[in-house]
PDB file of C-alpha atoms in Angstrom:
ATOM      1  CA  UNK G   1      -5.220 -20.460  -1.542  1.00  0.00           C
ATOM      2  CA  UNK G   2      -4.436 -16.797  -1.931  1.00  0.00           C
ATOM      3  CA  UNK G   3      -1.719 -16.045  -5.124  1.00  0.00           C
ATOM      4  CA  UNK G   4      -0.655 -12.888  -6.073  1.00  0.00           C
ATOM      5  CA  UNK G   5       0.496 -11.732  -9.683  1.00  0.00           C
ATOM      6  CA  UNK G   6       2.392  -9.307 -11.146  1.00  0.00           C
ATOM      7  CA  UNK G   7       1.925  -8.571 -15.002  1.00  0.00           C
ATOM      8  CA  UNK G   8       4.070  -6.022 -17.235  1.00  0.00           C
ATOM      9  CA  UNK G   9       2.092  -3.910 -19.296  1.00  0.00           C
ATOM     10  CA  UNK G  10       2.845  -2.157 -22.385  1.00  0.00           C
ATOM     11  CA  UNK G  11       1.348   1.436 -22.091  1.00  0.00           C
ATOM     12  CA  UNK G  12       2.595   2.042 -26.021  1.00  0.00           C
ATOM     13  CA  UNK G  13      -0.707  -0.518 -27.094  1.00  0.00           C
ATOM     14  CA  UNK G  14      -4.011   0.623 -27.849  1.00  0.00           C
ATOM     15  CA  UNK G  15      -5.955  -1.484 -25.610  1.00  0.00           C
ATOM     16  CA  UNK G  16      -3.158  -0.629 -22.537  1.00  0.00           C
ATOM     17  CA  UNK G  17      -3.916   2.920 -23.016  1.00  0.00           C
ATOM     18  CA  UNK G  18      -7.595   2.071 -22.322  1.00  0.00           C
ATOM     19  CA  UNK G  19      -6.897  -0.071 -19.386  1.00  0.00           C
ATOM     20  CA  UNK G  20      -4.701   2.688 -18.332  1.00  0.00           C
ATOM     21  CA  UNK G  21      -7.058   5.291 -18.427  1.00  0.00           C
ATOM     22  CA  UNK G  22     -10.120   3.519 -17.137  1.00  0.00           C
ATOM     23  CA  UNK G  23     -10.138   1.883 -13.588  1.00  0.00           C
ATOM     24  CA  UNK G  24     -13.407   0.069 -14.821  1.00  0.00           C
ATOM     25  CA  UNK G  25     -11.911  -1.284 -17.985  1.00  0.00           C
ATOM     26  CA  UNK G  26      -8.971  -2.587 -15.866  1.00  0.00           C
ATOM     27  CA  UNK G  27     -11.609  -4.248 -12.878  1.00  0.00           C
ATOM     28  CA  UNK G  28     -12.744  -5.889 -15.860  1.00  0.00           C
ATOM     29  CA  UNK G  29      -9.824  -7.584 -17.679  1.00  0.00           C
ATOM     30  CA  UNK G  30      -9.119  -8.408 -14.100  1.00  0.00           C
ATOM     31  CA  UNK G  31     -11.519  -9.924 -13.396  1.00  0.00           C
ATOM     32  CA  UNK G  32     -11.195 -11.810 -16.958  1.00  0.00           C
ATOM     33  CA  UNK G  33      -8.141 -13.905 -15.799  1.00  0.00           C
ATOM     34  CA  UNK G  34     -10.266 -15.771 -13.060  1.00  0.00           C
ATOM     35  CA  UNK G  35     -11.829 -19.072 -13.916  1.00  0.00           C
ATOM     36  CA  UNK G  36     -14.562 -18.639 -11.455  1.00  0.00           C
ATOM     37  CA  UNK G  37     -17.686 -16.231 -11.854  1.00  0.00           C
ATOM     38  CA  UNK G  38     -16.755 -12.436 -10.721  1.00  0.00           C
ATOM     39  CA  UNK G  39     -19.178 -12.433  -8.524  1.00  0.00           C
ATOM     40  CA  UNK G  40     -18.238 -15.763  -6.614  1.00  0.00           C
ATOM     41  CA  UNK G  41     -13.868 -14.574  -6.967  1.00  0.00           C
ATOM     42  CA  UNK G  42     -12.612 -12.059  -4.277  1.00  0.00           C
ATOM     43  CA  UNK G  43      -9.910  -9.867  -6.140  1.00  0.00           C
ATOM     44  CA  UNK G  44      -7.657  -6.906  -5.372  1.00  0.00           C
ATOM     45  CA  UNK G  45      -5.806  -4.670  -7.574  1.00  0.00           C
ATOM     46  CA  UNK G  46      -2.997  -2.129  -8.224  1.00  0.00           C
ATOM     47  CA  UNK G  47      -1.324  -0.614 -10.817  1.00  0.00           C
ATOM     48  CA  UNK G  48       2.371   0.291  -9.820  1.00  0.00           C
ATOM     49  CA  UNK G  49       3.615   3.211 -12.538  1.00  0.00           C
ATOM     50  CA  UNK G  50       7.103   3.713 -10.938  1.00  0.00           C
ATOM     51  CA  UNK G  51       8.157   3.866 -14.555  1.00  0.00           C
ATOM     52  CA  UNK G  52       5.356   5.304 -16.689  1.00  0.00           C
ATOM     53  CA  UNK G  53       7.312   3.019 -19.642  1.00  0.00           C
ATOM     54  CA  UNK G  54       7.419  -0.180 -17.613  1.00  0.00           C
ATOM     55  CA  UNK G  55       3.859   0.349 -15.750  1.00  0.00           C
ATOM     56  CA  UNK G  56       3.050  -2.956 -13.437  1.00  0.00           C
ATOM     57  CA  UNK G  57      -0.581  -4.840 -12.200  1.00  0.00           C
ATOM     58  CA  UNK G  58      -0.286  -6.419  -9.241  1.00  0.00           C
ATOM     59  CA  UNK G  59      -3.874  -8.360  -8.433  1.00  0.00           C
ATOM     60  CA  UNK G  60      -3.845 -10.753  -5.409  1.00  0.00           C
ATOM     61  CA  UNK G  61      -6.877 -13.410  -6.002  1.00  0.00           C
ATOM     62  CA  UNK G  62      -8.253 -16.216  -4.118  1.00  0.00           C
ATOM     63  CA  UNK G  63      -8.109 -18.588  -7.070  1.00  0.00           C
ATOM     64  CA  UNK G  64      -5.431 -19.108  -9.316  1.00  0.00           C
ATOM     65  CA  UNK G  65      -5.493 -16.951 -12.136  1.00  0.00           C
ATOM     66  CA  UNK G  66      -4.044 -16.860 -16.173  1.00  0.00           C
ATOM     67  CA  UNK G  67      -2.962 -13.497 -17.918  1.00  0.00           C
ATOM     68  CA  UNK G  68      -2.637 -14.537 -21.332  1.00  0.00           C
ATOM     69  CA  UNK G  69      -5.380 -12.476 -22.441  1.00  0.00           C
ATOM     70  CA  UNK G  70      -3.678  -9.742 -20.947  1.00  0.00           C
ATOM     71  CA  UNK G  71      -0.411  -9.965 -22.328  1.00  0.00           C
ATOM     72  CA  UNK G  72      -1.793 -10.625 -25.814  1.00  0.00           C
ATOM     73  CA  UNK G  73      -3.955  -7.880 -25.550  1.00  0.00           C
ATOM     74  CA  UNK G  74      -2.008  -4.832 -23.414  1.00  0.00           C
ATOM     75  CA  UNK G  75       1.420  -6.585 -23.351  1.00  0.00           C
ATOM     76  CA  UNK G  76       4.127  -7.885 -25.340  1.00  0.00           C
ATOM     77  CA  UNK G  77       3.116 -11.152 -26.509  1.00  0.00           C
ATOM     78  CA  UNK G  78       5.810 -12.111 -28.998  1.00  0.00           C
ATOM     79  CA  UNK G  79       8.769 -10.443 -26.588  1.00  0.00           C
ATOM     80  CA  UNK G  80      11.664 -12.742 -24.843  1.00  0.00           C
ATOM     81  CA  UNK G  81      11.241 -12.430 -20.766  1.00  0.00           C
ATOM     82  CA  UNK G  82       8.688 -12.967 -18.228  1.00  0.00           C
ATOM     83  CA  UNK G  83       5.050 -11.732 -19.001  1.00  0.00           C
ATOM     84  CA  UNK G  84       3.559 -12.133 -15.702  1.00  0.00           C
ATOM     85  CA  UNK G  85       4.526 -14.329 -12.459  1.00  0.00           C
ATOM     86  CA  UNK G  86       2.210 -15.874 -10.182  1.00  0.00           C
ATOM     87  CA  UNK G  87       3.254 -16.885  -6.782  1.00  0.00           C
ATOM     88  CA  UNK G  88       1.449 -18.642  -3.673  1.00  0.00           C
ATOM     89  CA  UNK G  89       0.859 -15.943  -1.113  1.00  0.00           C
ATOM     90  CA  UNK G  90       1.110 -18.304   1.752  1.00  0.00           C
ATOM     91  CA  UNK G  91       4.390 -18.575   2.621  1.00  0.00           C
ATOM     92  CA  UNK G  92       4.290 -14.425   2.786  1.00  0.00           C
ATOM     93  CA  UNK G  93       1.525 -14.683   5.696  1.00  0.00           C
ATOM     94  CA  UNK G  94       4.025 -17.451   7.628  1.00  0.00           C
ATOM     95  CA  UNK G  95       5.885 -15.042   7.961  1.00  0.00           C
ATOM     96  CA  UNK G  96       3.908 -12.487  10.049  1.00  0.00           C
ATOM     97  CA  UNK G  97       4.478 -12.234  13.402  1.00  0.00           C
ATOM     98  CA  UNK G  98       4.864  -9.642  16.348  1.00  0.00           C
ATOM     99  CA  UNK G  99       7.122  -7.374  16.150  1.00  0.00           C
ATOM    100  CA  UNK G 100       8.431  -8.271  12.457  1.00  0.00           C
ATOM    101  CA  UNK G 101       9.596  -5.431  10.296  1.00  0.00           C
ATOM    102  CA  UNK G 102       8.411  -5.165   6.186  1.00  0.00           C
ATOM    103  CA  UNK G 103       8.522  -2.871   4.121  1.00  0.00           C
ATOM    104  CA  UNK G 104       5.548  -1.751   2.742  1.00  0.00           C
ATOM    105  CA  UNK G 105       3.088  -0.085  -0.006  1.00  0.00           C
ATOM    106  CA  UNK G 106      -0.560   0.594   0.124  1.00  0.00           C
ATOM    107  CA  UNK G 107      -2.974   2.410  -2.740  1.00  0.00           C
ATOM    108  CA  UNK G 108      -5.800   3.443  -1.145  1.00  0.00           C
ATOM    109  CA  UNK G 109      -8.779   6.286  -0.784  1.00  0.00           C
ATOM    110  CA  UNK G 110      -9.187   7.821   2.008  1.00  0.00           C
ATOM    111  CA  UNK G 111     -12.594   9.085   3.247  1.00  0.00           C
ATOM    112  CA  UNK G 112     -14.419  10.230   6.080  1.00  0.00           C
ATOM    113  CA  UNK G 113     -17.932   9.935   6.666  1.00  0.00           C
ATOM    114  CA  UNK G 114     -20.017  13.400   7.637  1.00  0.00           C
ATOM    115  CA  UNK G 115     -23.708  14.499   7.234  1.00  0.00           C
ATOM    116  CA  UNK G 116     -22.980  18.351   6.303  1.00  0.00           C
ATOM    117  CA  UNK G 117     -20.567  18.305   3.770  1.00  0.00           C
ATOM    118  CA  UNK G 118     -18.263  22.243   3.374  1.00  0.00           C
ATOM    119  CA  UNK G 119     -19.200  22.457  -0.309  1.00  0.00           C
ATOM    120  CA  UNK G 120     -22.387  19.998  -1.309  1.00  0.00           C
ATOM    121  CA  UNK G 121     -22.708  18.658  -4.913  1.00  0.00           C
ATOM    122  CA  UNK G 122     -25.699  19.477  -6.631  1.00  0.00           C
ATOM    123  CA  UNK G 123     -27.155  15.562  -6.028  1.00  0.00           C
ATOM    124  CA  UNK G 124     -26.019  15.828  -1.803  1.00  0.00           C
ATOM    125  CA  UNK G 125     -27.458  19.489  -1.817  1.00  0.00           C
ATOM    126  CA  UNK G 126     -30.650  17.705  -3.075  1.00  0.00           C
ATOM    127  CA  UNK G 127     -30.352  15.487  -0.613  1.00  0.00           C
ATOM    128  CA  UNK G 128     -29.601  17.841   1.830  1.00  0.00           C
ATOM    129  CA  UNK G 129     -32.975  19.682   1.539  1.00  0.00           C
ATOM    130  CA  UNK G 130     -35.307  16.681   1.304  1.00  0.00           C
ATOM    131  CA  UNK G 131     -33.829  15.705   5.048  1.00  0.00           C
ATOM    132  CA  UNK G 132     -31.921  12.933   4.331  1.00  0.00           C
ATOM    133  CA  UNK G 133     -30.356  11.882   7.224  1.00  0.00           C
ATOM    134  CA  UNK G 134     -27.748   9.066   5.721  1.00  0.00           C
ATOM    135  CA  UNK G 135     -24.423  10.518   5.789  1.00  0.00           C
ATOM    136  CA  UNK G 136     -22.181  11.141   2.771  1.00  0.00           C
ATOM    137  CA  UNK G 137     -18.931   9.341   2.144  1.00  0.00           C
ATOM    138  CA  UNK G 138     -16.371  12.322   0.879  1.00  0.00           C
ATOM    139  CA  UNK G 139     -12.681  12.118  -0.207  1.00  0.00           C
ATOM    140  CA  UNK G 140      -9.846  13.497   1.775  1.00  0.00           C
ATOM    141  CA  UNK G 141      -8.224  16.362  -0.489  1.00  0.00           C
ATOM    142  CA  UNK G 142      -5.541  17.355   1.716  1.00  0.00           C
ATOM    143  CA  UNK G 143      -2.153  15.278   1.572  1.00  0.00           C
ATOM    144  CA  UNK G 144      -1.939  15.783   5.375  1.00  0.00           C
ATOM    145  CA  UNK G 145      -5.229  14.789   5.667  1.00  0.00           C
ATOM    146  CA  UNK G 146      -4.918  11.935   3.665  1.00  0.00           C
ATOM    147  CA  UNK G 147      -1.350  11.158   5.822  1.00  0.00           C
ATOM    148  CA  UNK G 148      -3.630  11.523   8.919  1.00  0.00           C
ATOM    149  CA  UNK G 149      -6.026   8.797   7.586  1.00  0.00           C
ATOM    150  CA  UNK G 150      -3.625   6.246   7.268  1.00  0.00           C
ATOM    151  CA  UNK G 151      -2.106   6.816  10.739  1.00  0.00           C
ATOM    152  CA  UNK G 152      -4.992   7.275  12.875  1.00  0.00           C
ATOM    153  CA  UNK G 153      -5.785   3.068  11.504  1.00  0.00           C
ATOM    154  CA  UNK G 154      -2.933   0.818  11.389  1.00  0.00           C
ATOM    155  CA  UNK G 155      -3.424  -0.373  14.826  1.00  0.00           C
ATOM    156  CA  UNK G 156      -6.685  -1.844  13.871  1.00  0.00           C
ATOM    157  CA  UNK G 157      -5.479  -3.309  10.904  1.00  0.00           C
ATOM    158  CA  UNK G 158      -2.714  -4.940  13.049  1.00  0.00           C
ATOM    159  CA  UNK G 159       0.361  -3.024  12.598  1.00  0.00           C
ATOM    160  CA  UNK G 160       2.333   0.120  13.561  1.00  0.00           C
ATOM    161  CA  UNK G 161       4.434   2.843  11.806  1.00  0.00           C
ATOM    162  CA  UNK G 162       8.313   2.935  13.469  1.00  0.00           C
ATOM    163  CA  UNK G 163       9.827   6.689  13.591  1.00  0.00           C
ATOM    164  CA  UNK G 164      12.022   6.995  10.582  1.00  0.00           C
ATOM    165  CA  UNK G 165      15.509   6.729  11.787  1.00  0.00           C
ATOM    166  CA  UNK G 166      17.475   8.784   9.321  1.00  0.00           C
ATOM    167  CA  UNK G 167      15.148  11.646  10.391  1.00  0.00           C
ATOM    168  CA  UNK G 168      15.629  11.354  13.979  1.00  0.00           C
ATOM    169  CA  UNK G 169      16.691  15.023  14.124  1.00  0.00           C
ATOM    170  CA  UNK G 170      13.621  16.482  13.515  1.00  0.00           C
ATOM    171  CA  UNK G 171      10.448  16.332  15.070  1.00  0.00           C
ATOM    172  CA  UNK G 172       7.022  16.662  14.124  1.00  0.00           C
ATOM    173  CA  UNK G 173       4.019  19.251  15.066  1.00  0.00           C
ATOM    174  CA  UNK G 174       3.406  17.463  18.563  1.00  0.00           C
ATOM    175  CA  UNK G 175       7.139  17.051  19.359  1.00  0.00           C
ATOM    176  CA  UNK G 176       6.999  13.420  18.126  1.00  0.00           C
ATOM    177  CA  UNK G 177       9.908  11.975  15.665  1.00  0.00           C
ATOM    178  CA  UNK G 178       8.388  11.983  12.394  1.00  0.00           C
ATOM    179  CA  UNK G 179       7.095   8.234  10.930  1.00  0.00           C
ATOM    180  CA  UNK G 180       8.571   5.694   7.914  1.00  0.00           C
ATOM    181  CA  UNK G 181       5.597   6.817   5.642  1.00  0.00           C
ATOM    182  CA  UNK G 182       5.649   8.958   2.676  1.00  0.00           C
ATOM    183  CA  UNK G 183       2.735   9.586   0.236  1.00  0.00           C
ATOM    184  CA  UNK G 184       4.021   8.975  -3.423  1.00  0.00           C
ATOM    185  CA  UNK G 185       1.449   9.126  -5.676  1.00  0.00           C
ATOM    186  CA  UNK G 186      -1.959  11.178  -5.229  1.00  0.00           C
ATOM    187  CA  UNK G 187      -4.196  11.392  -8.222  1.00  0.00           C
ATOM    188  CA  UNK G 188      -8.051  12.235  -8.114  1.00  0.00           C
ATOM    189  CA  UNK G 189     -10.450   9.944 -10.397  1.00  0.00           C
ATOM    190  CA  UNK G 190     -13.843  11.026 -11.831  1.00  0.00           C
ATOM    191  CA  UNK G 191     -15.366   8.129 -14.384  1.00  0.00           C
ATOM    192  CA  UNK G 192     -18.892   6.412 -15.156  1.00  0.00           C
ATOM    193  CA  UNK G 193     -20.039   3.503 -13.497  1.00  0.00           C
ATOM    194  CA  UNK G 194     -21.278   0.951 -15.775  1.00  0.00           C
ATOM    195  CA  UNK G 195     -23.562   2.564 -18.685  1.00  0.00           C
ATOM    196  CA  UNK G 196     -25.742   4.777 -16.597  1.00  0.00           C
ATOM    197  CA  UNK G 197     -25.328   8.200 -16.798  1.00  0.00           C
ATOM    198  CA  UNK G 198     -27.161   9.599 -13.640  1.00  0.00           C
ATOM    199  CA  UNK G 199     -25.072  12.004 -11.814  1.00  0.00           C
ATOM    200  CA  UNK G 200     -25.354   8.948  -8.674  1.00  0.00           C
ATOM    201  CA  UNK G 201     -23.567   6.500 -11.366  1.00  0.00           C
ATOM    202  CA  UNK G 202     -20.342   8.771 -11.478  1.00  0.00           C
ATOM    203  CA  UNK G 203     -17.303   7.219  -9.373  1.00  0.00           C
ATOM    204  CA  UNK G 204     -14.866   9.522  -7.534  1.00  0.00           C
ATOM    205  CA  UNK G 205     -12.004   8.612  -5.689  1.00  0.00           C
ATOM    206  CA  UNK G 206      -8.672  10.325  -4.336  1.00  0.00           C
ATOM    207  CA  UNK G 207      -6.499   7.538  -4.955  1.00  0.00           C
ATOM    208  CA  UNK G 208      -3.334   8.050  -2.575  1.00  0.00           C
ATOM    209  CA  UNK G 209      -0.466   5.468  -2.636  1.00  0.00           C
ATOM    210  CA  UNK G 210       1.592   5.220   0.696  1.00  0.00           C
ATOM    211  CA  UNK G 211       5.329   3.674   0.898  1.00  0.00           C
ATOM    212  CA  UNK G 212       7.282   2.856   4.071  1.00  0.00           C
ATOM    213  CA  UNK G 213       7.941   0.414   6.658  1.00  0.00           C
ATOM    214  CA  UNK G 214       6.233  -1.397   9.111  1.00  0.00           C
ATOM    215  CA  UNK G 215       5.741  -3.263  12.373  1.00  0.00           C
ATOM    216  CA  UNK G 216       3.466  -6.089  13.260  1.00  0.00           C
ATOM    217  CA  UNK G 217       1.407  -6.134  16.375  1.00  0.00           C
ATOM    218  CA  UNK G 218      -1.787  -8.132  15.296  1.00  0.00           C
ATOM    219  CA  UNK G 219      -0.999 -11.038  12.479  1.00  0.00           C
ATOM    220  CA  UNK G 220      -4.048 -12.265  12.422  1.00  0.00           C
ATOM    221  CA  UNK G 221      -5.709  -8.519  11.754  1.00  0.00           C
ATOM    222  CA  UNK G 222      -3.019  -7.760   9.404  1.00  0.00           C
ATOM    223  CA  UNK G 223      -3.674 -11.171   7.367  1.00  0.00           C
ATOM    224  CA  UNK G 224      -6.965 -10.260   7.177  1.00  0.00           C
ATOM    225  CA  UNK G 225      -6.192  -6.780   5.950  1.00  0.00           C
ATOM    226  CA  UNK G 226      -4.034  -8.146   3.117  1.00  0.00           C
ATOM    227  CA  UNK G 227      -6.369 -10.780   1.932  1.00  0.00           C
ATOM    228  CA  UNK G 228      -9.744  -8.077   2.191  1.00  0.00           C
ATOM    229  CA  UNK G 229      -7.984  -5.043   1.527  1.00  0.00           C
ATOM    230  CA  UNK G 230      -8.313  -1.590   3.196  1.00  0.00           C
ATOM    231  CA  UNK G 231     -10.609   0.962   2.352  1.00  0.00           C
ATOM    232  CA  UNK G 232     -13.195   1.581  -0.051  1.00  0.00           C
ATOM    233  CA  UNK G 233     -13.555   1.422  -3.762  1.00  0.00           C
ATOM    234  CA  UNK G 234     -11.592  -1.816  -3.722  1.00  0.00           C
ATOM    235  CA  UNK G 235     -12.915  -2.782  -7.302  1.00  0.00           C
ATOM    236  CA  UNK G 236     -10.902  -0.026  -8.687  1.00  0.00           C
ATOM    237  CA  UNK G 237      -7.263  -0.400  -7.722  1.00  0.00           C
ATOM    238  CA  UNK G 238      -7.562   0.783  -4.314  1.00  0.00           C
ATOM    239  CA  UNK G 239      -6.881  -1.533  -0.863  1.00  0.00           C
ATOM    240  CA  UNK G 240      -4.077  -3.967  -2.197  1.00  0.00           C
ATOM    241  CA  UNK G 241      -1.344  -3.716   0.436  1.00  0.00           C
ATOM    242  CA  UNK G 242       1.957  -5.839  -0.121  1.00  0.00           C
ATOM    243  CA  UNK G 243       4.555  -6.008   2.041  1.00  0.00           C
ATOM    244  CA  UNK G 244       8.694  -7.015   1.470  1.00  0.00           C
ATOM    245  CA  UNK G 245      10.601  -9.025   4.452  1.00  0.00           C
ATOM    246  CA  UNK G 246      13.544  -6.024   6.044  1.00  0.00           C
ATOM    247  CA  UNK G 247      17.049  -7.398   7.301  1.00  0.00           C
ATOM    248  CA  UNK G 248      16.445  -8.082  10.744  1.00  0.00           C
ATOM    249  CA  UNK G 249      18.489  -5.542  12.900  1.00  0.00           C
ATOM    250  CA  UNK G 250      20.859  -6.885  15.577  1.00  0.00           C
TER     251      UNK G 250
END
């Protein structure tokens, strides 16, 4: 049974400014809350900084989880309110179906696949010259690149972008009516991977958080998409996509 969490953090602490900071040090106290090994536990996570005073982690996990560690550690322990919920994400997933309207947001990184990158790294140049023939997975830079990603691969993750209604009166490159997506957040992430130090060891991502609505056209595809997440680098707060039920329209 899927359940999905949401824990406040408290980025004045010592040990939230490290999670904060580090998308390894936060796969790990995720992956802390699970009573299962990490290995044998499916996880996704986000980190929602709307308000950069009230930052939120929102992990969906296959078993259910406890964030006391968490809130004693990077939270306010001692403090009146709710620490962290956890809720059943099955009745969410009843409710997809064809043609149903959410509203939506997505972290991801998107990345395209090429054997001659524009502007090799050292290590690919390397590569480059002793013939390698695997490609290279590199990081969209651009935001309308990045916009492009997304769009060009909701229908095989089971779902549609409508044309954004309030901005019916204008029109895109191609004459179309522009889309219910925006990109709020893009940030680029460069940190270690584990204790090596080998230039292969470094992690970089273009993490790229999308907001908007959608449509469903495949509910099974788009279950699967919300219980695996989309795109790579999933152990670092990238793929988690949650949706919120819209007002049906008459």
């Amino acid at each position: 049974m899927p359940y999905l969490s949401r824990i406040r953090i408290n980025p004045l602490r010592a040990a939230s400014r490290t999670l904060l900071a580090s998308p390894r040090a936060m796969h790990a106290a995720v992956q802390g809350g699970l009573p299962g090994l990490p290995d044998q536990a499916r996880t996704l996570w986000r980190l929602d900084g709307d308000n950069p005073h009230r930052p939120h982690l929102f992990v969906l996990t296959t078993d259910k989880p406890d964030w006391t560690h968490l809130v004693e550690q990077a939270g306010w322990p001692d403090a009146d309110g709710e620490h962290y919920a956890v809720r059943d994400y099955t009745p969410l997933l009843q409710q997809l179906a064809t043609g149903r309207r959410f509203a939506f947001r997505l972290t991801a990184n998107p990345v395209q696949n090429t054997n001659r990158p524009d502007k090799p790294t050292l290590r690919q140049q390397e590569r480059l010259d002793a013939g390698q023939r695997r490609s290279f997975r590199l990081g969209h830079r651009t935001a309308t690149a990045q916009l492009n990603w997304f769009l060009t691969r909701t229908e095989r993750w089971g779902f549609d972008i409508p044309s954004a209604s309030h901005l019916d009166t204008t029109r895109t490159a191609d004459g179309e009516p522009p889309r219910d997506v925006r990109i709020t957040t893009r940030r680029r992430r460069a940190f270690g991977k584990g204790s090596l130090t080998a230039k292969e060891a470094q992690v970089v991502m273009h993490a790229v958080t999308f907001e908007g609505s959608l449509r469903v056209t495949d509910p099974a595809r788009l279950t699967e998409r919300l219980l695996a997440g989309i795109g790579p680098t999933k152990a670092y707060g990238c793929g988690l996509l949650t949706l919120a039920p819209l007002a049906e329209r008459a």
